[in-house]
Coordinates of C-alpha atoms in Angstrom, one line a residue:
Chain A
X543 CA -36.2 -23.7 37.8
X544 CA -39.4 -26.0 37.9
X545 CA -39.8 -28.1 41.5
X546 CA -39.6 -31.8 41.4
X547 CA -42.1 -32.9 39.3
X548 CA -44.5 -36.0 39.6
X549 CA -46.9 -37.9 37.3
X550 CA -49.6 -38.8 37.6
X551 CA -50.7 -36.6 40.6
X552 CA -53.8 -39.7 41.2
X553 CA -53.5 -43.1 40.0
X554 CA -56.2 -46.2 40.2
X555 CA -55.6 -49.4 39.7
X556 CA -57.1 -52.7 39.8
X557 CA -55.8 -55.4 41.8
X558 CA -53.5 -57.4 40.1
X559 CA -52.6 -54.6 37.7
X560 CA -48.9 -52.7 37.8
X561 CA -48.2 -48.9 38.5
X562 CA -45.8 -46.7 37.0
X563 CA -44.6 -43.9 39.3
X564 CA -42.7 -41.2 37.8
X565 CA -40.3 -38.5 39.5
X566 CA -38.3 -35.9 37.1
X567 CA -36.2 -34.1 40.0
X568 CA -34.9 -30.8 39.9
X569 CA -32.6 -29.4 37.5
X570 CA -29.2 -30.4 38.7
X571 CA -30.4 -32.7 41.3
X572 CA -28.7 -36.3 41.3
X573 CA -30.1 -37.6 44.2
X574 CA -33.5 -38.7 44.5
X575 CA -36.0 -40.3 47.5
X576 CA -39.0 -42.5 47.4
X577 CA -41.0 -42.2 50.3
X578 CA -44.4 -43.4 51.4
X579 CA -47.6 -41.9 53.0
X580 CA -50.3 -44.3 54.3
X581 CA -53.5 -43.4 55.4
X582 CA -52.8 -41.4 58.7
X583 CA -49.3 -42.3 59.1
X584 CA -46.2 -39.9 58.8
X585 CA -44.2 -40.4 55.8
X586 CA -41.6 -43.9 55.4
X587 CA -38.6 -43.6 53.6
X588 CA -38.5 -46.3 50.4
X589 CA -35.5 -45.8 48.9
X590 CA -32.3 -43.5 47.9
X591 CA -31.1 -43.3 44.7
X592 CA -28.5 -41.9 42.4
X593 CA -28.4 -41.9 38.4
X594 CA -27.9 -45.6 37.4
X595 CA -27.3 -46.8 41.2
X596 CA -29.8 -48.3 44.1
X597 CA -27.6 -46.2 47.2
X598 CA -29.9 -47.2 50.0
X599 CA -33.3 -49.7 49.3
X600 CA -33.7 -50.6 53.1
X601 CA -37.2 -49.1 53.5
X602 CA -38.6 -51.2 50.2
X603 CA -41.0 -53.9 50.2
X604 CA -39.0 -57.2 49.5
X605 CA -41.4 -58.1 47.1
X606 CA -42.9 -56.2 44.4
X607 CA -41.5 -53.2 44.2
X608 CA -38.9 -52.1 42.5
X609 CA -37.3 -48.2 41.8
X610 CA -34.8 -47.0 39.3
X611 CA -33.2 -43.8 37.8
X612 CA -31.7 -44.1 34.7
X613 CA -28.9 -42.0 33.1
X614 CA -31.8 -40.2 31.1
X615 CA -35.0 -39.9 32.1
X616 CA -37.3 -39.9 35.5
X617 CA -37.0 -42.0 38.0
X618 CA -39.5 -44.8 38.0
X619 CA -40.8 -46.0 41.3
X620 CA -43.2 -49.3 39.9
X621 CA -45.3 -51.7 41.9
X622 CA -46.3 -55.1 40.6
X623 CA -49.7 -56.5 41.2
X624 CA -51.0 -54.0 43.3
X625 CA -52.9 -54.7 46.6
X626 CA -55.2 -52.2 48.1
X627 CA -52.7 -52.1 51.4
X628 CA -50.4 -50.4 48.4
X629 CA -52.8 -47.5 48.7
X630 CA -51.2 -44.5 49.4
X631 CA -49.3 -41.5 48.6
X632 CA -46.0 -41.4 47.5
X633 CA -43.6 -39.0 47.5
X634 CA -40.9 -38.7 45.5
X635 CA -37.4 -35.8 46.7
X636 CA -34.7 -34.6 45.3
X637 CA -31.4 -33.2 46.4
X638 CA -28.3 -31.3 44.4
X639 CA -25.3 -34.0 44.3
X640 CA -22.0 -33.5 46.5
X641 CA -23.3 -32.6 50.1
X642 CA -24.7 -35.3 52.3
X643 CA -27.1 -33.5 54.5
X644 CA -28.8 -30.9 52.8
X645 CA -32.5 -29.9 51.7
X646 CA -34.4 -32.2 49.7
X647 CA -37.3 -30.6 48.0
X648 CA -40.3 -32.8 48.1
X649 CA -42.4 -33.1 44.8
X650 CA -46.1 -32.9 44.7
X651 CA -46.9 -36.7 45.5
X652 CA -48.8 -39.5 43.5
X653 CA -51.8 -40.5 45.4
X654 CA -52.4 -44.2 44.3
X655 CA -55.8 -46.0 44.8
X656 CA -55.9 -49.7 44.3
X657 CA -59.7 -50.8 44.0
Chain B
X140 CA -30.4 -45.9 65.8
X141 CA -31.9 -42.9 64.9
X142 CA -35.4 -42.0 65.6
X143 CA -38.1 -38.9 65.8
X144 CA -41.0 -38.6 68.3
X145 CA -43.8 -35.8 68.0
X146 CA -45.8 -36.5 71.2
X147 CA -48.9 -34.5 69.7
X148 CA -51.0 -36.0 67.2
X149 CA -53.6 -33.4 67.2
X150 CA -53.6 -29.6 68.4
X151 CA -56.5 -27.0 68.4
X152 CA -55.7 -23.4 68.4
X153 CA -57.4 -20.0 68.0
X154 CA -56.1 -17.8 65.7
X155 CA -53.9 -15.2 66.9
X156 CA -52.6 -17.7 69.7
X157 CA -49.6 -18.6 70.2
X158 CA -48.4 -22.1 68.8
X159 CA -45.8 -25.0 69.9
X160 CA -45.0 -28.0 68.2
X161 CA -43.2 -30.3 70.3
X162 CA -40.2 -32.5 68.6
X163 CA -37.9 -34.7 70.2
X164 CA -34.9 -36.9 68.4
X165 CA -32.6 -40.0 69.1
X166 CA -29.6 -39.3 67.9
X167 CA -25.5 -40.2 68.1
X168 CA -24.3 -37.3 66.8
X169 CA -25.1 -34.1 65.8
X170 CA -28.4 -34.1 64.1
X171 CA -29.5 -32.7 61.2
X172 CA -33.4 -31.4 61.8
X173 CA -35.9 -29.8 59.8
X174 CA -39.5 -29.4 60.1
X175 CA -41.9 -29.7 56.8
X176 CA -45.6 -28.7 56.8
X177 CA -48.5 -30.6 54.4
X178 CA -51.7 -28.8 53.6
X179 CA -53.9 -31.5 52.7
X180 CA -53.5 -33.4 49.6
X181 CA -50.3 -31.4 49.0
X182 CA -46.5 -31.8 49.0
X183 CA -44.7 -31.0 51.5
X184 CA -42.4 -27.4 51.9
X185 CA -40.0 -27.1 54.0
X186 CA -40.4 -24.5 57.1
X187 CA -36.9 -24.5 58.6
X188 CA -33.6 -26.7 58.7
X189 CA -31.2 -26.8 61.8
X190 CA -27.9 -28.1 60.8
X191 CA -25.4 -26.5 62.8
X192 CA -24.6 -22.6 64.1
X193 CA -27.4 -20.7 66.3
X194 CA -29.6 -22.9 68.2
X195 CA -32.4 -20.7 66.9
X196 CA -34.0 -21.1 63.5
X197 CA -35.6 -18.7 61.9
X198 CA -38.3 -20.1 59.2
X199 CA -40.9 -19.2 56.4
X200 CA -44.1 -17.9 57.3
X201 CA -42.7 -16.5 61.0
X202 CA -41.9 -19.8 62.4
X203 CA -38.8 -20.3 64.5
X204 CA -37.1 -23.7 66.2
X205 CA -34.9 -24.1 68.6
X206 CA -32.3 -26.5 68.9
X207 CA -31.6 -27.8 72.5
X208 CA -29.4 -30.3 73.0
X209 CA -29.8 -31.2 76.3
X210 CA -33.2 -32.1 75.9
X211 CA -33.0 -34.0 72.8
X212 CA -35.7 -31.5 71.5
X213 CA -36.3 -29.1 68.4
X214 CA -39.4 -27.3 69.0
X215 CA -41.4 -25.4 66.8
X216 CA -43.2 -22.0 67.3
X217 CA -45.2 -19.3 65.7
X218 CA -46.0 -16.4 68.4
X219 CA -49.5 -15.7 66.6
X220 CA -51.0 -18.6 63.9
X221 CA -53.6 -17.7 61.3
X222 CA -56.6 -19.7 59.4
X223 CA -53.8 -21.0 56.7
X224 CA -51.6 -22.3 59.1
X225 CA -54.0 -25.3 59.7
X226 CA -52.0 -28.7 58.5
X227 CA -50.1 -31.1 59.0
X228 CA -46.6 -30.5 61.0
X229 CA -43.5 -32.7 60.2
X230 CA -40.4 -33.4 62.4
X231 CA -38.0 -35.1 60.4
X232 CA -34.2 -36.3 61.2
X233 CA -31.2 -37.5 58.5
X234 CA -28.5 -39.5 58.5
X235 CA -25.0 -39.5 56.7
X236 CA -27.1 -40.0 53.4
X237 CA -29.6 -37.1 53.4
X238 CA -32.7 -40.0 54.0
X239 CA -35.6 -38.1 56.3
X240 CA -36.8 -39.9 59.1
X241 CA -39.9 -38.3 60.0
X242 CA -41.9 -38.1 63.1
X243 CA -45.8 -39.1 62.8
X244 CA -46.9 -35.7 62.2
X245 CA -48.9 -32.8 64.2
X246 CA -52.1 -32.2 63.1
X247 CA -52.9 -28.5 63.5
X248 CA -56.6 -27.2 63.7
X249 CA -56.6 -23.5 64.1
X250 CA -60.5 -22.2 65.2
X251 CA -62.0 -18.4 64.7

């Protein structure tokens, strides 16, 4: 059973330019996080998603940003015309559907440098 | 509102010392704690989880937690660290949703 996978591991990008963020979660998982990393600071929670539904978006920028997680596919966390203060790693989680507070296994992270 | 303090930003050890990570939470009810470590540039893995049951935790890698309630706390231990212990200590708390809130991490520097 792979772990939760993320793509690209590093990511650069111009200002002005839009990144893609990708998060496949674990077999069987429904639930997926989005959380951020800046530069020495503890991890921020972003977002909580389920397939084909935004369940909590308080920790998002207003502007932006954006996250989905379609019926098929990865979830997709994507930043519009990055700024270098969007430089940082992001982490994406997953958790198995039907219990509330349980483990969430953390992927790898996508460490995204805007230049 | 919930929230997570790690009073420790940085702590130095010699290996084969003893450690303690210090963890405290704001809460309502019972909280659901874990603590996650991050070598650099990695992920982070999960050492231990306190949801209900025994107030003592027993982890990977011989780390333990204990849960007191009276003192808001959920401190982490390892009776004798090693080289590859050296990273970066998470407290983290959730809510009703499963969402981690995390503390601002312990940064652990273990020396020969």
């Amino acid at each position: 059973n792979a772990g939760v996978m993320q793509n690209p591991r590093h990511l650069v990008r111009r200002r002005g330019q839009e990144a893609r963020l990708r998060c496949s979660p674990m077999k069987g998982h429904s639930h997926v996080y989005w959380y951020r990393q800046l530069p020495e600071e503890g991890l921020k929670f972003m977002v909580y998603l389920q397939k084909e539904n935004i369940i909590d978006e308080s920790g998002m920028p207003k502007e932006r940003f954006s996250a989905e997680f379609p019926k098929e596919g990865p979830s997709i966390l994507r930043i519009q015309q990055v700024v270098r203060g969007d430089s940082a790693a992001y982490f994406c989680a997953s958790s198995p559907p039907g219990k509330s507070n349980t483990e969430a296994f953390f992927g790898q992270g996508t460490r995204l440098t805007v230049v | 509102a919930q929230s997570v303090t790690q009073p420790d930003i940085h702590i130095t050890v010699s290996e084969g010392a003893s450690l303690e990570l210090r963890c405290n939470y704001s809460y309502g009810a019972t909280p659901y704690l874990f603590w996650y470590v991050q070598s650099p540039g990695q992920g982070l893995q999960l050492l231990l989880k306190y949801f209900s049951g025994d107030t003592l935790v027993q982890g990977i890698k011989g780390f333990e937690a204990e849960f007191k309630r009276s003192q808001s706390s959920f401190n982490l231990r390892k009776p004798s660290v090693h080289w590859s212990d050296a990273a970066e200590y998470f407290c983290a708390i959730t809510d009703s949703w499963g969402k981690l809130q995390f503390g601002a991490g312990t940064q652990v520097v273990v020396t020969p």
